[in-house]
Short mmCIF file of C-alpha atoms in Angstrom, two decimals:
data_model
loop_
_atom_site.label_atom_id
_atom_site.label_comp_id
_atom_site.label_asym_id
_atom_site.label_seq_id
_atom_site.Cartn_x
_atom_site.Cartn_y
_atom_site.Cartn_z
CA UNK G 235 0.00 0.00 0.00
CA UNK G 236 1.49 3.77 -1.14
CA UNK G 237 2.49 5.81 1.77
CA UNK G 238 1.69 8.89 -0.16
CA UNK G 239 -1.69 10.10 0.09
CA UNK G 240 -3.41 13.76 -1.35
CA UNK G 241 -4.44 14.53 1.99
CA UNK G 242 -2.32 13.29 5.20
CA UNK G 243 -4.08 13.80 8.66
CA UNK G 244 -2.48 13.28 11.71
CA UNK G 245 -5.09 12.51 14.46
CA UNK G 246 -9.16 10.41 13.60
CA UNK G 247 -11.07 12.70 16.58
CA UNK G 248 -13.80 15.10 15.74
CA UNK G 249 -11.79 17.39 13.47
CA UNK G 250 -9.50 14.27 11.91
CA UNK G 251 -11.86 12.12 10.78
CA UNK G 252 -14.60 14.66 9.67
CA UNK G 253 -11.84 15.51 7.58
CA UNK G 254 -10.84 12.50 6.17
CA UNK G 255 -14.45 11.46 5.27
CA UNK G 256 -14.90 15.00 3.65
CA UNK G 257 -11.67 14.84 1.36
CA UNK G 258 -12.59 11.62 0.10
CA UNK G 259 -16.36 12.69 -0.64
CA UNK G 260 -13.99 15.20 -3.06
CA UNK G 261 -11.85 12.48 -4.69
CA UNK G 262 -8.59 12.92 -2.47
CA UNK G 263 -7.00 10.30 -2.09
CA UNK G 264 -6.72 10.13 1.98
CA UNK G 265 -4.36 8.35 4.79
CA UNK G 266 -5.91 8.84 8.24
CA UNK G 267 -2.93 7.68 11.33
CA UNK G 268 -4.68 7.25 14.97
CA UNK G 269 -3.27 5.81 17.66
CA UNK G 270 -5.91 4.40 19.50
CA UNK G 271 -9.61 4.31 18.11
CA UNK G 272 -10.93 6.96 15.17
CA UNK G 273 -13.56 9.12 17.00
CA UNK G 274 -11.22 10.33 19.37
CA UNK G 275 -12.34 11.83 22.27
CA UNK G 276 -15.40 13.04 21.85
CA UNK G 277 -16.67 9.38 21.44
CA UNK G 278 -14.91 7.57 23.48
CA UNK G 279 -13.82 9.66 26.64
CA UNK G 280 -15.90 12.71 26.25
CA UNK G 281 -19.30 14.20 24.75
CA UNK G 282 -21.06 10.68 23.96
CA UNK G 283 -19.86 8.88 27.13
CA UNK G 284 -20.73 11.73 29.46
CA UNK G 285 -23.80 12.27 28.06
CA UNK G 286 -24.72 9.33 28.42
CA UNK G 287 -24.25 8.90 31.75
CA UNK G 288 -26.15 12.43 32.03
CA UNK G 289 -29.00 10.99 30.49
CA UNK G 290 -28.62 8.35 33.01
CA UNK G 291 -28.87 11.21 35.64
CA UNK G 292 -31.82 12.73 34.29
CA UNK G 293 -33.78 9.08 34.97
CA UNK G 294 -32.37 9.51 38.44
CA UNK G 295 -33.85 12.23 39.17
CA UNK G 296 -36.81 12.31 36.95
CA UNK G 297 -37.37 8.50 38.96
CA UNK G 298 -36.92 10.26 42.56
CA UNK G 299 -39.39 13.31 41.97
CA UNK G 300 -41.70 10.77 40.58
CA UNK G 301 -44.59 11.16 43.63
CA UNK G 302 -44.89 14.64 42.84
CA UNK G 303 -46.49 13.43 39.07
CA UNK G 304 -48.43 11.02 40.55
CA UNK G 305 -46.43 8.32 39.89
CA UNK G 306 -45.37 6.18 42.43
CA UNK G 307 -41.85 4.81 41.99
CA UNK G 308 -38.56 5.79 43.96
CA UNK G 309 -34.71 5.01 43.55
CA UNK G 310 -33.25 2.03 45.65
CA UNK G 311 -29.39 2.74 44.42
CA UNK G 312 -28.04 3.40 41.22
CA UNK G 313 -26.29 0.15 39.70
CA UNK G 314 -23.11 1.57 37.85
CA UNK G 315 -22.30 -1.47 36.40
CA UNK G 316 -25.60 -1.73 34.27
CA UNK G 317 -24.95 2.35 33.56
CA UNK G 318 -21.90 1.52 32.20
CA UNK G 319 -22.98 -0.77 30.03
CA UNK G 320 -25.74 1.63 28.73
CA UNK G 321 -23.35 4.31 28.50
CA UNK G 322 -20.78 2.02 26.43
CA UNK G 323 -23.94 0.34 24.17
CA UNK G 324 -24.02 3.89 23.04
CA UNK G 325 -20.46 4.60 22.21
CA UNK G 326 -20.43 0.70 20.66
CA UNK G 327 -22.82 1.79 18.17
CA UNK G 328 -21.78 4.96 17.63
CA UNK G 329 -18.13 3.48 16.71
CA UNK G 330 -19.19 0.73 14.59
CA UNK G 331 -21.35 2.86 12.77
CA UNK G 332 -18.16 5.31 11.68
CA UNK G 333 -15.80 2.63 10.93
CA UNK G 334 -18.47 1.60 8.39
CA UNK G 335 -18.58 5.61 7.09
CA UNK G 336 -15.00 5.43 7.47
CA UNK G 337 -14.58 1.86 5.23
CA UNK G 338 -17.42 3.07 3.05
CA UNK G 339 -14.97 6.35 1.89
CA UNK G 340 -12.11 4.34 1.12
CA UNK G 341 -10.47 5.97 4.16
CA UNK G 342 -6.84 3.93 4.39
CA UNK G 343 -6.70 4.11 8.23
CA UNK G 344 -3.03 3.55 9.61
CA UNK G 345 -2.90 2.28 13.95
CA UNK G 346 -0.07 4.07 15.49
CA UNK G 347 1.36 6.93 17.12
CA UNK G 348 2.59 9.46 14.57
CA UNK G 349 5.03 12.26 14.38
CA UNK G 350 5.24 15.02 12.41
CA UNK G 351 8.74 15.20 11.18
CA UNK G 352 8.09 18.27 8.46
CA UNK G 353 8.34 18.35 4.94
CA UNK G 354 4.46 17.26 5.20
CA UNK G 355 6.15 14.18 6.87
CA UNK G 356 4.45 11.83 9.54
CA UNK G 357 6.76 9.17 10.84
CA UNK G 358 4.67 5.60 12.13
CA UNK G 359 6.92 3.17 13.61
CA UNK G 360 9.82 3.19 11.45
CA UNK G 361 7.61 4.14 7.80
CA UNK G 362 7.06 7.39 6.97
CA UNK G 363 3.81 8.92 5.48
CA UNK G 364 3.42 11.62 3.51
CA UNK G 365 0.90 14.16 1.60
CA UNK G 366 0.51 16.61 -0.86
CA UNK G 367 -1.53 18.25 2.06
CA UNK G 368 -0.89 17.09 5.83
CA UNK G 369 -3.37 17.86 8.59
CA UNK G 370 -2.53 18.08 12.19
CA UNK G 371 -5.78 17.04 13.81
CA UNK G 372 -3.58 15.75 17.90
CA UNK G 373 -6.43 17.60 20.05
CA UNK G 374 -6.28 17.80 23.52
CA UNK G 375 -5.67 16.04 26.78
CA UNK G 376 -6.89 16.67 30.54
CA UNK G 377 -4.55 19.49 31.69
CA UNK G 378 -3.27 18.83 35.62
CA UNK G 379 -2.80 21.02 38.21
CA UNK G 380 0.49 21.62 38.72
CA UNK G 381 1.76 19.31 42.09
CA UNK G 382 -1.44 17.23 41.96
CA UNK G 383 -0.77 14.01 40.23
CA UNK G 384 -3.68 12.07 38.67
CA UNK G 385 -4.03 8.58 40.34
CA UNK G 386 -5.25 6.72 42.89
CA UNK G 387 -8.94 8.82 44.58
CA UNK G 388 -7.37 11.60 42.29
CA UNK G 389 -9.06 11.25 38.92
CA UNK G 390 -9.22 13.31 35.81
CA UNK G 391 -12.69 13.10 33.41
CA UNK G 392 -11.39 9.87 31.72
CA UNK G 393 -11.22 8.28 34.88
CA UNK G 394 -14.36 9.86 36.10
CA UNK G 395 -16.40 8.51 32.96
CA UNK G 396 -15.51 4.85 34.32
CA UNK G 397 -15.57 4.61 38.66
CA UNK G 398 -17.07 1.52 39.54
CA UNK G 399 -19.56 2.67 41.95
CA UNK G 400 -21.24 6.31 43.04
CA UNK G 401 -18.50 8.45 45.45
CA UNK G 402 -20.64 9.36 48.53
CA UNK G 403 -18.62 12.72 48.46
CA UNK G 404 -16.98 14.39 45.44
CA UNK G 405 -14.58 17.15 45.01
CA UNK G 406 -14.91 18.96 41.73
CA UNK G 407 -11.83 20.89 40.86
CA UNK G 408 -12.95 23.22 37.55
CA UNK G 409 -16.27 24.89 37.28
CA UNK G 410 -15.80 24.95 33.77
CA UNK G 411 -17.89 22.86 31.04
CA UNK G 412 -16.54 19.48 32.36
CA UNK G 413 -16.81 20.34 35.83
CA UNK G 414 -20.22 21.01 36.14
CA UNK G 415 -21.34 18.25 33.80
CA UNK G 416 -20.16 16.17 36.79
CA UNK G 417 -21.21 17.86 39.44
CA UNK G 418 -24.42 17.81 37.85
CA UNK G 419 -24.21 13.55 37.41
CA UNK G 420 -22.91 12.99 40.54
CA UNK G 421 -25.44 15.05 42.46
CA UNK G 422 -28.54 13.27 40.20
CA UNK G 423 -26.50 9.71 41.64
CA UNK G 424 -26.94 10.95 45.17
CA UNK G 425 -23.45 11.98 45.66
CA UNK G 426 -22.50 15.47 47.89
CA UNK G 427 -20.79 17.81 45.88
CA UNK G 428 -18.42 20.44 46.13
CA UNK G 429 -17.24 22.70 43.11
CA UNK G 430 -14.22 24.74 43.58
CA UNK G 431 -13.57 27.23 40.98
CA UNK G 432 -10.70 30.26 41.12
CA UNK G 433 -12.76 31.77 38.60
CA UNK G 434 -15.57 34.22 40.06
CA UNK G 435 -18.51 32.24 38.79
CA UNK G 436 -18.91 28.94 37.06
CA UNK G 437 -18.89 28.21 33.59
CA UNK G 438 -16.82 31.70 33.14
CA UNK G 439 -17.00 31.38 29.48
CA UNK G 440 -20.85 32.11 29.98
CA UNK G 441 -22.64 35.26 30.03
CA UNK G 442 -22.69 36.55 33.86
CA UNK G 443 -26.71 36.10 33.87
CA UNK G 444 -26.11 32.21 33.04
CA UNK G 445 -23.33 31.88 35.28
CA UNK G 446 -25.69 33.71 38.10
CA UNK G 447 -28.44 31.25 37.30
CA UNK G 448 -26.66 28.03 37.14
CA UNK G 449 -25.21 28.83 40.57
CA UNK G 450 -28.55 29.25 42.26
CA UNK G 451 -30.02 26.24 40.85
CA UNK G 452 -27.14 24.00 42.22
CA UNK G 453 -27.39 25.35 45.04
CA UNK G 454 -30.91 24.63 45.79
CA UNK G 455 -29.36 21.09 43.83
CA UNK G 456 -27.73 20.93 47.14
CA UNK G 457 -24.12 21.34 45.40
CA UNK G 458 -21.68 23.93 47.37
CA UNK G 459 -20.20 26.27 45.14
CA UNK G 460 -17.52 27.93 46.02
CA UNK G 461 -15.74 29.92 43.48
CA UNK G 462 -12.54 32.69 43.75
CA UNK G 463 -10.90 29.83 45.28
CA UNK G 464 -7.76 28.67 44.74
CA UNK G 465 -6.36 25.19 45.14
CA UNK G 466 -2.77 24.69 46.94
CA UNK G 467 -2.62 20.83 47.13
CA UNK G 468 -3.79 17.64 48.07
CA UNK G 469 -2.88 14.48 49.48
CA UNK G 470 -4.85 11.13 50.06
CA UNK G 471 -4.97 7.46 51.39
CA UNK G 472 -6.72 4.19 51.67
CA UNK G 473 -9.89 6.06 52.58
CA UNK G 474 -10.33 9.86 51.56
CA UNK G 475 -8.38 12.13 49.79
CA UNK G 476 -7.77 16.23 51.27
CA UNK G 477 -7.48 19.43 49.19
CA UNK G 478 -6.12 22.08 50.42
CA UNK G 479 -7.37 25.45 49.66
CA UNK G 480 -7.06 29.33 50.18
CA UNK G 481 -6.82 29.89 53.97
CA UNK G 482 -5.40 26.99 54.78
CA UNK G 483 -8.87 25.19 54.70
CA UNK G 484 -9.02 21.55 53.99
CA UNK G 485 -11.65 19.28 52.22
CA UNK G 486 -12.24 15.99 52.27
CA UNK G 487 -13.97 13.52 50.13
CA UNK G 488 -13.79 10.23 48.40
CA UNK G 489 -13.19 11.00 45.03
CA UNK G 490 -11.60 14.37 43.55
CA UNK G 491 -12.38 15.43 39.49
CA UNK G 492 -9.44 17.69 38.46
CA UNK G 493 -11.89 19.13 35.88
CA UNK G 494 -9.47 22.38 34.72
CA UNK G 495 -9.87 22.66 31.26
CA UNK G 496 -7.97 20.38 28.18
CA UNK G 497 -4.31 21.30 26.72
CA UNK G 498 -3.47 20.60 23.21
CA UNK G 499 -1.57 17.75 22.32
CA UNK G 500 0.99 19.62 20.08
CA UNK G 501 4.23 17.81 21.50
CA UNK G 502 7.23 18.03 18.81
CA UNK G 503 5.38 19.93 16.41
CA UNK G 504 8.04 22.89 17.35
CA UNK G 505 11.08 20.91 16.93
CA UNK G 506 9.23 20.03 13.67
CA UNK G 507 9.12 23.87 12.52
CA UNK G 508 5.67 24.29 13.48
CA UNK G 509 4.76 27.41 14.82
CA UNK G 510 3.40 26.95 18.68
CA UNK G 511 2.22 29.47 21.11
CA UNK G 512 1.30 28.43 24.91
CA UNK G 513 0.72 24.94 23.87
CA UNK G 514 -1.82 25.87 20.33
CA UNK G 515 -0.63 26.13 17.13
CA UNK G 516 -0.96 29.37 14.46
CA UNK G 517 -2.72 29.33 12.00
CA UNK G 518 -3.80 31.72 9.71
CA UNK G 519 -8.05 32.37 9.00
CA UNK G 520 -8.13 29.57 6.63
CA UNK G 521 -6.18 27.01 9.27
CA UNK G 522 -2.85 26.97 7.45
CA UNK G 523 0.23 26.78 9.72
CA UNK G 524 3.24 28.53 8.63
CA UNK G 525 4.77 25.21 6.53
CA UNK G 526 3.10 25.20 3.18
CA UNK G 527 0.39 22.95 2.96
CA UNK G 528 0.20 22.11 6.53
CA UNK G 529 -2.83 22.90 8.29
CA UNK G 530 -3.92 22.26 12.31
CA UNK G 531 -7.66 21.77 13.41
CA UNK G 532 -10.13 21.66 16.16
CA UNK G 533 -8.48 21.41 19.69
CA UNK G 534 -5.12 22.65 18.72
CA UNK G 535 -6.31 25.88 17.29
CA UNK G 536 -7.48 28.58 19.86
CA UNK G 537 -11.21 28.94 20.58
CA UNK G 538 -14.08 26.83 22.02
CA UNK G 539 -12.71 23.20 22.52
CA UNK G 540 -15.79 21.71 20.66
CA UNK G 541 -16.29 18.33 18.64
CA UNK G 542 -18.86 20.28 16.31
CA UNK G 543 -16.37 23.05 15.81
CA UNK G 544 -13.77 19.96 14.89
CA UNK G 545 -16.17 18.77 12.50
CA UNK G 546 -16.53 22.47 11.45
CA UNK G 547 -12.50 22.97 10.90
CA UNK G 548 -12.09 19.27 9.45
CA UNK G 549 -14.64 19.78 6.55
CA UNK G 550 -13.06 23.33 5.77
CA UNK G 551 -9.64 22.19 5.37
CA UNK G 552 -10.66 19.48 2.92
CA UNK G 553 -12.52 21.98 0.97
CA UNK G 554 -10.12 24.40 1.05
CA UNK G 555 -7.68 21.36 0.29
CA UNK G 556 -10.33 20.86 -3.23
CA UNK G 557 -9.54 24.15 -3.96
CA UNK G 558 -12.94 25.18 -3.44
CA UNK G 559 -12.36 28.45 -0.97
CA UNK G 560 -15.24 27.79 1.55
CA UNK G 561 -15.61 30.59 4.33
CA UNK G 562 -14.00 30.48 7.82
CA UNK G 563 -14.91 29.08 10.65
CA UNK G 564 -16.73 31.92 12.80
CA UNK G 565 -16.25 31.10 16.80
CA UNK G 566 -18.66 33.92 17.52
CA UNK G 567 -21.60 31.45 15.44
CA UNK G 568 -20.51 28.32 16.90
CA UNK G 569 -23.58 27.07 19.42
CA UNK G 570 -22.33 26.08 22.66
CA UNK G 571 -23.93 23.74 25.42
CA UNK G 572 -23.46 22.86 28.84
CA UNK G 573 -25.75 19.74 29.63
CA UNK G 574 -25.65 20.17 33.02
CA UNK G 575 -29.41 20.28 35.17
CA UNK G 576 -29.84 22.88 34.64
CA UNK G 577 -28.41 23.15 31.20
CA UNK G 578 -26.82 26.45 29.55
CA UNK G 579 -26.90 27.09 26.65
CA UNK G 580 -25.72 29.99 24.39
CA UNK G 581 -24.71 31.48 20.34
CA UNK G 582 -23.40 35.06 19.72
CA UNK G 583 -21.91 37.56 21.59
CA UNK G 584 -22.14 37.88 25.81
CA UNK G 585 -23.42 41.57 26.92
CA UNK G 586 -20.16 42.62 28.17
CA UNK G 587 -18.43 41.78 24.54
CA UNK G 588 -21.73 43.11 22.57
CA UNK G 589 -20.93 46.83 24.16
CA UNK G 590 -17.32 46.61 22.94
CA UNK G 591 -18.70 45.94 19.69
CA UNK G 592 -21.60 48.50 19.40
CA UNK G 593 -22.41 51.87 20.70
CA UNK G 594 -25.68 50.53 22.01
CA UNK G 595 -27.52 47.29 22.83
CA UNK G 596 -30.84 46.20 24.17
CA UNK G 597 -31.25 43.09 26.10
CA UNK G 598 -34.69 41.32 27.46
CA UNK G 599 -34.70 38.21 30.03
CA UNK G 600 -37.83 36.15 29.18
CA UNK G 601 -38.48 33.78 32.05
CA UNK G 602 -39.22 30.20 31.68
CA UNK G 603 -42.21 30.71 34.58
CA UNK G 604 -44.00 32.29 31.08
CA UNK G 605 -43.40 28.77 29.33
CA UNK G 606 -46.20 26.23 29.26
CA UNK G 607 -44.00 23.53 28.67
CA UNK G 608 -41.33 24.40 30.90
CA UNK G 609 -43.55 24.86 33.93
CA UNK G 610 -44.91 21.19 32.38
CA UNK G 611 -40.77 20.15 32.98
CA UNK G 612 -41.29 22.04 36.34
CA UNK G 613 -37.84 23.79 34.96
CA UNK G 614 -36.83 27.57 36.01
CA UNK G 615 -34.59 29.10 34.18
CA UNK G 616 -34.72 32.34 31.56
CA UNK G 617 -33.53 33.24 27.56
CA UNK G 618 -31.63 36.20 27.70
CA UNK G 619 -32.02 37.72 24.31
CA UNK G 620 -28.87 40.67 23.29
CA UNK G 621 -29.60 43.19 20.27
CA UNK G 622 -27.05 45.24 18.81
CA UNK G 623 -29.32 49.08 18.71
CA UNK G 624 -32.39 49.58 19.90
CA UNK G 625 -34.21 47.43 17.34
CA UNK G 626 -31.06 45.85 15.08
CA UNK G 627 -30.37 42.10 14.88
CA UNK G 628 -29.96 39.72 17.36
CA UNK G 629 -25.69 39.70 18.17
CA UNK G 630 -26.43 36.82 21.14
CA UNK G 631 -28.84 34.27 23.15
CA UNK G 632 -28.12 32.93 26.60
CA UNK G 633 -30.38 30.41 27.45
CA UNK G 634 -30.29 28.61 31.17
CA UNK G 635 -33.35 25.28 31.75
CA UNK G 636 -33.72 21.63 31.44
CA UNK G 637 -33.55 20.56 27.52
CA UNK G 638 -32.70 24.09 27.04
CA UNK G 639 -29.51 23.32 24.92
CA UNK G 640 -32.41 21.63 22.46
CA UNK G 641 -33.14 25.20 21.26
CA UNK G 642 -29.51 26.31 20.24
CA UNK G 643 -30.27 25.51 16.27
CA UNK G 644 -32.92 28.07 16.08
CA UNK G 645 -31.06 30.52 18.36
CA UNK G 646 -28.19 30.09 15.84
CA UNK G 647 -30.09 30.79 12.61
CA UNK G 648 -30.98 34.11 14.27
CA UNK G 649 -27.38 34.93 15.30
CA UNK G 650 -25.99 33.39 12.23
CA UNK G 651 -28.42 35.19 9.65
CA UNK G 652 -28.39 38.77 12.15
CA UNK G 653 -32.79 38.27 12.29
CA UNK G 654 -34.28 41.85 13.50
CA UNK G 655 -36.78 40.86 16.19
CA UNK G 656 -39.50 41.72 13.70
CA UNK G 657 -38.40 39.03 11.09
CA UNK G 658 -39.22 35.94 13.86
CA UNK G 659 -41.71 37.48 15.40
CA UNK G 660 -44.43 36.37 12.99
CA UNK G 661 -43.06 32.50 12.55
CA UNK G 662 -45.52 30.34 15.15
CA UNK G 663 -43.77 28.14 17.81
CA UNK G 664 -45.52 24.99 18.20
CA UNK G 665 -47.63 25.29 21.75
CA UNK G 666 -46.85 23.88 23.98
CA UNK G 667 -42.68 23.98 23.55
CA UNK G 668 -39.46 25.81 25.00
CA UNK G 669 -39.31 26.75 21.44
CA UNK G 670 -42.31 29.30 22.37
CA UNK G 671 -39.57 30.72 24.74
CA UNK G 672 -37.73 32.15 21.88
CA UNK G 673 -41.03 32.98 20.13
CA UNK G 674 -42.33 35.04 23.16
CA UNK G 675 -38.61 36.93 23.50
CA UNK G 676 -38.52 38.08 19.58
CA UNK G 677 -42.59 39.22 20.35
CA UNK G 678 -41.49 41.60 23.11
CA UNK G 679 -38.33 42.76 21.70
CA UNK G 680 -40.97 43.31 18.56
CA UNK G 681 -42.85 45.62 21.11
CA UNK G 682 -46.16 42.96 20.47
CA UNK G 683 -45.54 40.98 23.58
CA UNK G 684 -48.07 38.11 24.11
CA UNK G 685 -47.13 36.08 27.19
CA UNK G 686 -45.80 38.63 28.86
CA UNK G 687 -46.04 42.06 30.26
CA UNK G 688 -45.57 45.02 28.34
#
């Protein structure tokens, strides 16, 4: 078999194999080198496993507030063994399904641990690959704290995704994305839960009126919260494991989540030539690095560490491999989704970066208390709509409820496409849905409010 290939990629995640299976829809020619199993994080170790086990969660809870519905049922335990088995049913399907996509394309798939050795050069135990085009598609690992090892009652997300039984008490360092998605499971399992953040708020990445209302809600989840709080070690045995915080405070639990964020696994690709800063590599707006005809995607580019924005970056380079000059990646467009209970969701600009960009905004909460179906959920929560003016297009939505995140698409076509309040207002919502939500926040900003007060 030819170790030359049109297009080269380095890495079968989100953004590698999208990639591959994109090129090869164009009639490249296409070598794909993994070193463990094509799907990469996201479907092994991250959004399909953890959402699973969400979903999982949701039962939990859904199961233990039963009574209230009128339905009499109530949880004995939660058996991890049988959720694991759900959660990996899920993955197992998932998987076989792409290796078929993947077989279907003529995708020549090569096992091993490559390195990029330039010249559009990947070296695989001894043979060396190359492309007319290479495509550095690593992503990201876990990043550590520094001084706090992973191991042992010390665990990082991948080992988190696969404990053998419920932790009466968790610690959950990170109240990022991750973090909360954990705190969130754990709490629906019946675990106590503690968040530490050195951030201000959780989920910093998230407008302040999400971050505010994700905070109250865990904390009437019964999940502590505690957030400008810095971590300055830890230490554990046979039983418990201790982290030690500002003040010299300690706490103590079973199980701590170092839940900090990802890094990008971009080892060598400097002493390759590759230009690296802080871990990412540059890249131009069209993903090119500085070596001619190298290009890097998804997690080792800077911006939202999301498998759809891999999938986003993967299909772009193989068009713009095809010659065929497709238009950037925008960050600001790309939906983003926390499925925590509650879940946050949010497109567009936040209101502190929609005043930097315009001289004026207008912004209206609509309240989920307004929402037939949400008050049906028995979910709180609000949609925080941002306009750039007084009556100009929508620049952001900030969404915070249960299901919430299901509403993203439509809050994206009205981001994405810059909709004036007055082009959705006259589109129906089916009744009852969250969708209404949105339907009842473009009425008001409209000035023809129905649902709500004027």
């Amino acid at each position: 078999m030819s170790t030359h290939a049109d297009v080269l990629i380095l890495g079968g995640g989100s953004a590698g194999y999208s990639c591959a299976l994109r090129a090869s829809q164009l009639g490249r020619s296409v070598t794909l080198i993994e070193a463990d199993q094509v799907g990469g994080t996201c479907l092994h170790r991250g959004c399909i496993p953890t959402k699973a086990l969400l979903h999982a969660a949701e039962v939990a809870d859904t199961a233990r507030g039963a009574e209230g519905f009128g339905v009499r049922a109530n949880v004995t335990g939660i058996d991890m063994p049988t959720v694991h088995a759900y959660k990996d049913s899920v993955v197992g399907r998932l998987y076989t399904g792409l290796q078929g996509l993947i077989a279907n394309r003529n995708v020549n798939v090569v096992r091993g641990t490559g390195h990029y050795a330039g010249d559009r050069t990947v070296n695989v135990d001894g043979t060396a690959y190359t492309g007319s085009a290479v495509v550095l598609a690593t992503g990201s690992t876990p990043r550590v704290i520094p001084g706090i090892e992973i191991g042992g009652r010390i665990v990082s997300s991948d080992e988190a995704l696969r404990l053998p039984e419920v932790p009466t008490t968790a610690i959950v360092l990170g109240g990022g994305v991750i973090g909360v998605e954990f705190a969130s499971i754990w709490a629906s399992f019946g675990t106590q839960v503690t968040v530490v953040e050195a951030l201000p708020r959780l989920v910093a990445g998230e407008d302040p009126w999400a971050s505010k209302a994700l905070e109250k809600a865990f904390r009437k989840r019964g999940i502590t919260v505690m957030t400008s709080t810095r971590v300055t070690g830890a230490s554990q045995n046979s039983d418990a494991v201790s982290v030690e915080i500002d003040g010299d405070a300690t706490l103590t639990a079973d199980v701590v989540l170092v839940a900090v964020g990802r890094t990008p696994n971009s080892a060598g690709f400097g002493e390759a030539g590759i230009d690296v800063d802080r871990g990412y590599v540059c890249v131009d707006d069209r993903l090119s690095t500085n070596h001619d005809g190298v290009y890097a995607v998804g997690d080792l580019v800077p911006g939202p560490q999301l498998a759809h924005r891999g999938f986003a970056h993967g299909m772009f380079v193989a068009d713009q491999i095809a010659g065929l000059r497709p238009t950037p990646v925008t960050d600001a467009l790309i939906p983003r989704v926390t499925h925590s209970t509650p879940a946050v969701a949010s497109v567009g600009l936040n209101e502190a970066a929609a005043r930097e960009a315009h001289d004026e905004i207008t912004t209206l909460v609509y309240d989920l208390a307004g929402n037939g179906k949400s008050q049906i959920l028995r979910t709180s929560g609000g949609i925080k709509v941002i306009l750039a003016g007084r009556n100009g297009p929508v620049v952001g939505v900030h969404m915070v409820g249960d299901r919430i995140g299901e509403l993203i698409g439509e809050a994206q076509l009205m981001v994405g496409w810059e909709a004036l309040p007055s082009d959705v207002a006259p589109l129906l919502h089916a009744h009852p849905s969250q969708n209404e939500a949105l339907g009842e926040a473009m009425l008001a900003l409209a000035g023809t409010p129905l649902h709500a007060h004027s």
